N, CA, C and O atoms as a GROMACS GRO file, in nm:
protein
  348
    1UNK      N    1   2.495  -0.246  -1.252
    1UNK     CA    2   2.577  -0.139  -1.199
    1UNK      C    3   2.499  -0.065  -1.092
    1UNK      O    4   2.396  -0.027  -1.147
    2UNK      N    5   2.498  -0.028  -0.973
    2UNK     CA    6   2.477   0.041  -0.904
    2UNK      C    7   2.526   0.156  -0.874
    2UNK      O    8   2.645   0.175  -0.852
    3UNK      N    9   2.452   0.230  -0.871
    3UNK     CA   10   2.413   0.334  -0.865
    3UNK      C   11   2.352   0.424  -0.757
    3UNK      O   12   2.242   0.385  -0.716
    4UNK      N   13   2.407   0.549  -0.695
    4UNK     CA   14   2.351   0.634  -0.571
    4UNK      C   15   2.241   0.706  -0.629
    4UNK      O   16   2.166   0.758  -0.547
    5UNK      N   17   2.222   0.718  -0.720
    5UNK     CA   18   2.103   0.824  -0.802
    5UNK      C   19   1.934   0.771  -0.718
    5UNK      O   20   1.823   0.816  -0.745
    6UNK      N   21   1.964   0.676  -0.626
    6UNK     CA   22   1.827   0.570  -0.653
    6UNK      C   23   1.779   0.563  -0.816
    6UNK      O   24   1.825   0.599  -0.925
    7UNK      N   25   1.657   0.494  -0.763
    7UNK     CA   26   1.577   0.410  -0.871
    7UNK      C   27   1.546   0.506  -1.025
    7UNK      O   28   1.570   0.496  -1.146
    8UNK      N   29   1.475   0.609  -0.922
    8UNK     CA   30   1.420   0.733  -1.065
    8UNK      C   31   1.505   0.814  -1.089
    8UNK      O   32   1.485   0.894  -1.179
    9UNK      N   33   1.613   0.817  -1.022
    9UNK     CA   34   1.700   0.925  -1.081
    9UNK      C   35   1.785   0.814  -1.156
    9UNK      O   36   1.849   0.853  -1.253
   10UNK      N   37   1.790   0.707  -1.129
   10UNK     CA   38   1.884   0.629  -1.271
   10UNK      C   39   1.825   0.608  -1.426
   10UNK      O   40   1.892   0.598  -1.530
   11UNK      N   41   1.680   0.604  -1.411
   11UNK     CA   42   1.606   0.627  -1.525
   11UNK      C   43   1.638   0.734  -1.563
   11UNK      O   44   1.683   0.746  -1.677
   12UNK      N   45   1.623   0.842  -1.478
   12UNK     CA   46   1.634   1.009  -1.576
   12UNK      C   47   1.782   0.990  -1.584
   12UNK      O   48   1.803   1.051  -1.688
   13UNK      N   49   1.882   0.954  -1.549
   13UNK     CA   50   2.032   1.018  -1.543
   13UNK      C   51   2.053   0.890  -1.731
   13UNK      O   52   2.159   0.902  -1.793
   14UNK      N   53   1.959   0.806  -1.778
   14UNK     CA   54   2.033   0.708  -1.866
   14UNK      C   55   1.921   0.718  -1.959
   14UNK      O   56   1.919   0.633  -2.048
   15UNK      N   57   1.800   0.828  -1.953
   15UNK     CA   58   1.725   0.861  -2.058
   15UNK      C   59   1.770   0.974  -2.182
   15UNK      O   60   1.846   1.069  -2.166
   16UNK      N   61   1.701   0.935  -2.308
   16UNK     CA   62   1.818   1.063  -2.359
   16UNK      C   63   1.687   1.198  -2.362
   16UNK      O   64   1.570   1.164  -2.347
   17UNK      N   65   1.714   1.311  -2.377
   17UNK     CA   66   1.710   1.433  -2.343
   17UNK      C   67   1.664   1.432  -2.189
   17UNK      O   68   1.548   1.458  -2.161
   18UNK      N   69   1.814   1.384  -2.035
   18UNK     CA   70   1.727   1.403  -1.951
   18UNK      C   71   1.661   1.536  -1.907
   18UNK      O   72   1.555   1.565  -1.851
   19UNK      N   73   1.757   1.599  -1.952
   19UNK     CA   74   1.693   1.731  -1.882
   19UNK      C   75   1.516   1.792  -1.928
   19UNK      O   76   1.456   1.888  -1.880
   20UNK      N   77   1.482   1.720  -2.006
   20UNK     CA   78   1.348   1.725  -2.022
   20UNK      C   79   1.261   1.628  -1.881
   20UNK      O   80   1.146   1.660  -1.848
   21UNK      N   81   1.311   1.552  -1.835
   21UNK     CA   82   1.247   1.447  -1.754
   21UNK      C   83   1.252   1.522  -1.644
   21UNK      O   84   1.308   1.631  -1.643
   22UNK      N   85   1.187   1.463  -1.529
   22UNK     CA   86   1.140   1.490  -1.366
   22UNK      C   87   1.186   1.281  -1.330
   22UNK      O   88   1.207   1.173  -1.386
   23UNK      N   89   1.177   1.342  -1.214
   23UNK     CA   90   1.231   1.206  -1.117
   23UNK      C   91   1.080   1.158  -1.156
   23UNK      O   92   1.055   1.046  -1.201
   24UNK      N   93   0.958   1.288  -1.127
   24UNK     CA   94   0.765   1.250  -1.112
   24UNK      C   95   0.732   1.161  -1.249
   24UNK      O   96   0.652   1.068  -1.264
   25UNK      N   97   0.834   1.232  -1.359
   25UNK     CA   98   0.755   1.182  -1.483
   25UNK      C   99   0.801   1.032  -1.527
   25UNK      O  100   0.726   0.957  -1.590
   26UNK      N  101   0.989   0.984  -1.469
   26UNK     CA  102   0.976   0.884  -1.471
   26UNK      C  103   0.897   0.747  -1.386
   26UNK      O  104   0.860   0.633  -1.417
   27UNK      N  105   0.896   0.840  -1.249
   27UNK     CA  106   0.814   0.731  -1.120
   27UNK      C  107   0.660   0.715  -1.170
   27UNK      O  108   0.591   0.629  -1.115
   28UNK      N  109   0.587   0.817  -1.300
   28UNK     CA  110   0.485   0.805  -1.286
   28UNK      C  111   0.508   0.686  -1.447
   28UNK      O  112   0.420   0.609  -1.484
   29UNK      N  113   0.602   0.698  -1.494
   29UNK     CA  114   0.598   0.611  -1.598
   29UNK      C  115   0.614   0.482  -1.566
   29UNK      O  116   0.547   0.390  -1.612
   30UNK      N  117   0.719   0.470  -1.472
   30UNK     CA  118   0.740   0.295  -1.401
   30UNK      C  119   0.625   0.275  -1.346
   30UNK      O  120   0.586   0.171  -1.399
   31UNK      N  121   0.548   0.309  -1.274
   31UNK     CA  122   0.437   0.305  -1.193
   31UNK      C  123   0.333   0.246  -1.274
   31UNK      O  124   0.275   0.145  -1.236
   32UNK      N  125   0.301   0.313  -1.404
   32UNK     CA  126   0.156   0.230  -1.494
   32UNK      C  127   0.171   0.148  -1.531
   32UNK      O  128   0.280   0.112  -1.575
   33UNK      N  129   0.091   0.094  -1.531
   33UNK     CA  130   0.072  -0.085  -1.525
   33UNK      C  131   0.032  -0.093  -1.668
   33UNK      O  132   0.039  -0.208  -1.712
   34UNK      N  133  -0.017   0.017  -1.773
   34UNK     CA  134  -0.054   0.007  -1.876
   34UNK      C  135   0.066   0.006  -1.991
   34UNK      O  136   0.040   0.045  -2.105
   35UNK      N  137   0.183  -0.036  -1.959
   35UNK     CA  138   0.323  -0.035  -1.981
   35UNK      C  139   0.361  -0.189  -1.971
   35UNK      O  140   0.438  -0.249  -2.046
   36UNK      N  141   0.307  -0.228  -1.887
   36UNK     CA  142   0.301  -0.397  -1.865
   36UNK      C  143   0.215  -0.495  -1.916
   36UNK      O  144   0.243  -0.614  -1.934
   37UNK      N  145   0.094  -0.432  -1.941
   37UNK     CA  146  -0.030  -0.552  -1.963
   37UNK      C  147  -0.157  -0.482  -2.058
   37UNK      O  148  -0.153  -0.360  -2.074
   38UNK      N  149  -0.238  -0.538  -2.104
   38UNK     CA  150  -0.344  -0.476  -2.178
   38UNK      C  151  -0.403  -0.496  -2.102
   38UNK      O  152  -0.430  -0.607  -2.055
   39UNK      N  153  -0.461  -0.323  -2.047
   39UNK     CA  154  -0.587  -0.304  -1.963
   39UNK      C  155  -0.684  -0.351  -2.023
   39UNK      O  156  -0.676  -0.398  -2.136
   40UNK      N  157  -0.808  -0.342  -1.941
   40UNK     CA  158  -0.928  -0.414  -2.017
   40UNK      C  159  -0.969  -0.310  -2.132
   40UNK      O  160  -0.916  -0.200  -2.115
   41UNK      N  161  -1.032  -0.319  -2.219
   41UNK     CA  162  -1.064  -0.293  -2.310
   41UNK      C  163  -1.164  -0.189  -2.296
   41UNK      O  164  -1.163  -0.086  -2.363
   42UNK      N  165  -1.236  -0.213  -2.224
   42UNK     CA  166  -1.298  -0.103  -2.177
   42UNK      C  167  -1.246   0.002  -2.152
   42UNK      O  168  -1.319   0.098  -2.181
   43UNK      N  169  -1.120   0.036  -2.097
   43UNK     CA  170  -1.057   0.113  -2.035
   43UNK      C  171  -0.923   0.181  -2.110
   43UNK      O  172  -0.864   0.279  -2.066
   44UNK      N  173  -0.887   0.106  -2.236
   44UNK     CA  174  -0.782   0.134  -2.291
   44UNK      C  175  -0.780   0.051  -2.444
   44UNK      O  176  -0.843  -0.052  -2.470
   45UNK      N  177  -0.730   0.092  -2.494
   45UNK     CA  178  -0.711   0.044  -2.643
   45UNK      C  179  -0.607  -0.128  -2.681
   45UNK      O  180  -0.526  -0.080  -2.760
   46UNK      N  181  -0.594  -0.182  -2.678
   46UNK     CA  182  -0.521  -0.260  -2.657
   46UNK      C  183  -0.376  -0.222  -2.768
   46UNK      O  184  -0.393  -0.160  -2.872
   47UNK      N  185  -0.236  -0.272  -2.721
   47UNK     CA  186  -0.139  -0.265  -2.733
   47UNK      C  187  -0.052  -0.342  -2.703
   47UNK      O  188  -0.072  -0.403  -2.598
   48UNK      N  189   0.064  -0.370  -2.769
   48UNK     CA  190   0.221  -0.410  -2.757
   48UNK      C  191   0.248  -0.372  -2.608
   48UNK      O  192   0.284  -0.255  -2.594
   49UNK      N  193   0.238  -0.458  -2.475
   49UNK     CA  194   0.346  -0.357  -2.338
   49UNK      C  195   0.483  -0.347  -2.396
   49UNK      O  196   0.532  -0.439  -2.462
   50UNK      N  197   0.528  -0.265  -2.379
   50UNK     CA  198   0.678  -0.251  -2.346
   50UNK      C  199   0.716  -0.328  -2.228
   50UNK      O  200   0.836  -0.308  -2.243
   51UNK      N  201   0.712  -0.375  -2.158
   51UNK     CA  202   0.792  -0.432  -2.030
   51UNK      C  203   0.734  -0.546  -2.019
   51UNK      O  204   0.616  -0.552  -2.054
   52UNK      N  205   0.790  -0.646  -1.978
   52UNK     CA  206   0.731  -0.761  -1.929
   52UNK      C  207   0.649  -0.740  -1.750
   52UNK      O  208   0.672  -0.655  -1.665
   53UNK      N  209   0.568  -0.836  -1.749
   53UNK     CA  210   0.517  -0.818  -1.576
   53UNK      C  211   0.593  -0.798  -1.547
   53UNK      O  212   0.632  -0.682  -1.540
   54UNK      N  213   0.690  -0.937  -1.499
   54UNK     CA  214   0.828  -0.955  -1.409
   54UNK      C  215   0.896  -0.822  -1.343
   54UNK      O  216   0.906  -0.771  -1.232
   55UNK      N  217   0.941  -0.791  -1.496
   55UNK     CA  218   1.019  -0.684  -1.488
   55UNK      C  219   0.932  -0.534  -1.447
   55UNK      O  220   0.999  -0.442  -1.400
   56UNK      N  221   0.799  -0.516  -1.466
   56UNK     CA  222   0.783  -0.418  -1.395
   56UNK      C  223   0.689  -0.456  -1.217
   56UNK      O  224   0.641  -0.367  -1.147
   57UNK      N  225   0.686  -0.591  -1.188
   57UNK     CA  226   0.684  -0.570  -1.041
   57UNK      C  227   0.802  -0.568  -1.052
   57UNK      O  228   0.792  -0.539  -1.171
   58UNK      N  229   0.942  -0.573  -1.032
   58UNK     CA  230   1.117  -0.580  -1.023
   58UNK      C  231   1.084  -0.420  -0.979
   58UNK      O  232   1.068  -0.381  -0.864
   59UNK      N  233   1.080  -0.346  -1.090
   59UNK     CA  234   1.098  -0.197  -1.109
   59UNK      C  235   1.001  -0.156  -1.029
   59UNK      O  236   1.020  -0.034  -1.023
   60UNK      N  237   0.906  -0.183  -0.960
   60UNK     CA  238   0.773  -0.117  -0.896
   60UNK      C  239   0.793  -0.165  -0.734
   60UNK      O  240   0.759  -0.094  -0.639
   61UNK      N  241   0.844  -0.277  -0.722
   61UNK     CA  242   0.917  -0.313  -0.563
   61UNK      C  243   0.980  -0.206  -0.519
   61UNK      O  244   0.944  -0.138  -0.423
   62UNK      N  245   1.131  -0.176  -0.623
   62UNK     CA  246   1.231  -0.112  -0.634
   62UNK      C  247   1.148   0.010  -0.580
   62UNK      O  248   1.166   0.044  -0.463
   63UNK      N  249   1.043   0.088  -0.671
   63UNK     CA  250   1.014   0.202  -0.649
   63UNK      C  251   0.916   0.241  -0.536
   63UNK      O  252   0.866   0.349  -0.504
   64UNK      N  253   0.906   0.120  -0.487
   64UNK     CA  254   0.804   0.147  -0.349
   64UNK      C  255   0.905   0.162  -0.214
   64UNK      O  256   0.890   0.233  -0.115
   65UNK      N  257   1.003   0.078  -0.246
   65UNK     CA  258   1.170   0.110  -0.164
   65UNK      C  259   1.185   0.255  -0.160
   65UNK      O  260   1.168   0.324  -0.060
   66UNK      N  261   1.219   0.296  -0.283
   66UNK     CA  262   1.248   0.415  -0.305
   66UNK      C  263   1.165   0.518  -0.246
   66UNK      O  264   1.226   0.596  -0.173
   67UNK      N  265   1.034   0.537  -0.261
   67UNK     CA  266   0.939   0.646  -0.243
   67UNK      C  267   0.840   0.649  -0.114
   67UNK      O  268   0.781   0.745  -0.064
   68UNK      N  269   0.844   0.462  -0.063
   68UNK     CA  270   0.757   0.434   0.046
   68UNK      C  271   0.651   0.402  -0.007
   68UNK      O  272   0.630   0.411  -0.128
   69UNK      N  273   0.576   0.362   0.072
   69UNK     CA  274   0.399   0.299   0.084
   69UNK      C  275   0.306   0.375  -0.007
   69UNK      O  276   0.254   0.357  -0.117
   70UNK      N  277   0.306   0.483   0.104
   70UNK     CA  278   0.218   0.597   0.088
   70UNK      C  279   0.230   0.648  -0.020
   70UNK      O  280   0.147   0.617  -0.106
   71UNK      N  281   0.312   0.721  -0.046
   71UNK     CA  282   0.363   0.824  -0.175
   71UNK      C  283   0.374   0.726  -0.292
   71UNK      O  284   0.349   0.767  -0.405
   72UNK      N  285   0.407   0.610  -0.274
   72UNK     CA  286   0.380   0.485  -0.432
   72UNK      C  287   0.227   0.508  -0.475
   72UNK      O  288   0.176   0.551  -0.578
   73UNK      N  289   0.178   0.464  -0.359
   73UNK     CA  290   0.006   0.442  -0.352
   73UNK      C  291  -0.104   0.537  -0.417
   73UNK      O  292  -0.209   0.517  -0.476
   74UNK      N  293  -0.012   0.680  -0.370
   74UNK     CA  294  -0.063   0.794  -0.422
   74UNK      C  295  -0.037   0.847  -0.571
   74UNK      O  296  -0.095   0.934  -0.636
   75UNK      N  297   0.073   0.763  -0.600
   75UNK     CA  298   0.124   0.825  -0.758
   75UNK      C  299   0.054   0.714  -0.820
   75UNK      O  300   0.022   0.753  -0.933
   76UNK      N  301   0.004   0.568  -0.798
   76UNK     CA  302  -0.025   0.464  -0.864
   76UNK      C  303  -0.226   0.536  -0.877
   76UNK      O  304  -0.297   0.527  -0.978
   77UNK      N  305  -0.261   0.590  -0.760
   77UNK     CA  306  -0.387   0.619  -0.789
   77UNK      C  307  -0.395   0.756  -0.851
   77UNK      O  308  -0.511   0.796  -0.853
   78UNK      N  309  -0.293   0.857  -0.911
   78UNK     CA  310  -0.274   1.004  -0.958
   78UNK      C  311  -0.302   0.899  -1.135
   78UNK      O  312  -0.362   0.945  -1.232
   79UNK      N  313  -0.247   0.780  -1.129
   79UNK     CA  314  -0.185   0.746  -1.278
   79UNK      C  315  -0.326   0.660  -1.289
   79UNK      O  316  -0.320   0.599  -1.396
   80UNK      N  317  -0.383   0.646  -1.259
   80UNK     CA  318  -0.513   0.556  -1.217
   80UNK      C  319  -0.631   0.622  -1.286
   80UNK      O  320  -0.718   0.577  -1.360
   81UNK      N  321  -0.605   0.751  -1.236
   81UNK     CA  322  -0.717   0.841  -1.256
   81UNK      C  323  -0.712   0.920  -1.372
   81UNK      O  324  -0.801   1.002  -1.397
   82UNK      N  325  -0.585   0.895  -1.469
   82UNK     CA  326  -0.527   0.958  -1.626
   82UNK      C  327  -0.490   1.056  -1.599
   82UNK      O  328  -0.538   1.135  -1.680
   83UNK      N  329  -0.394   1.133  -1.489
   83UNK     CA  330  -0.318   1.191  -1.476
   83UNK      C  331  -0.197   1.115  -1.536
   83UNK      O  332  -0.172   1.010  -1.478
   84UNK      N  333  -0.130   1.140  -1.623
   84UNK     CA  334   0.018   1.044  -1.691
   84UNK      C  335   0.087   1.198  -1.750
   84UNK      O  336   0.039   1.303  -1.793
   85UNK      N  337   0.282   1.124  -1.718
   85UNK     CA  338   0.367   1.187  -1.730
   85UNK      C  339   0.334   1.297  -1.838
   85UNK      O  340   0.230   1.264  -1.895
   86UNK      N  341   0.381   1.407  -1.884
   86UNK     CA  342   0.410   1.478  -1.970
   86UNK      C  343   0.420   1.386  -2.107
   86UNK      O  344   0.333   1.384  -2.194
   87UNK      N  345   0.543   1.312  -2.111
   87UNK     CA  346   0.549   1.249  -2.235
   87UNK      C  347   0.444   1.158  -2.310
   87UNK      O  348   0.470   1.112  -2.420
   0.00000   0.00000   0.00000
């Protein structure tokens, strides 16, 4: 279904309590890669991803459409550095 909301506002508009969410907290949630893959071990605990790769380059293309180069680049190195969403 498409949708005018773009990318992060269709996440927040089909999350439940959106009004708790930000467009930031879902772009910074699609954005970590620690959602997709077990970081190294060093770096993170290992875990179950929720998402398959596929599906989050799909969702991370999408959101570089959405936000541009720059401003992706900058939220991927904000989430890099353990700055992560609220939730």
């Amino acid at each position: 279904m498409k949708s005018n909301l773009g990318f992060t506002g269709w996440y927040c508009a089909n999350m439940a309590n959106q009004d708790d969410w930000t467009s930031g907290d879902i772009a910074g949630i699609v954005a970590n890669p620690f959602y997709a893959i077990n970081i190294d071990q060093g770096l993170a605990l290992p875990h179950e991803p929720m998402i398959s790769e596929d599906d989050w380059i799909k969702a991370n293309v999408n959101l570089i459409r959405e936000l541009g180069p720059e401003p992706y680049l900058r939220n991927l190195l904000f989430i890099l550095k353990g700055n992560y969403p609220r939730r």
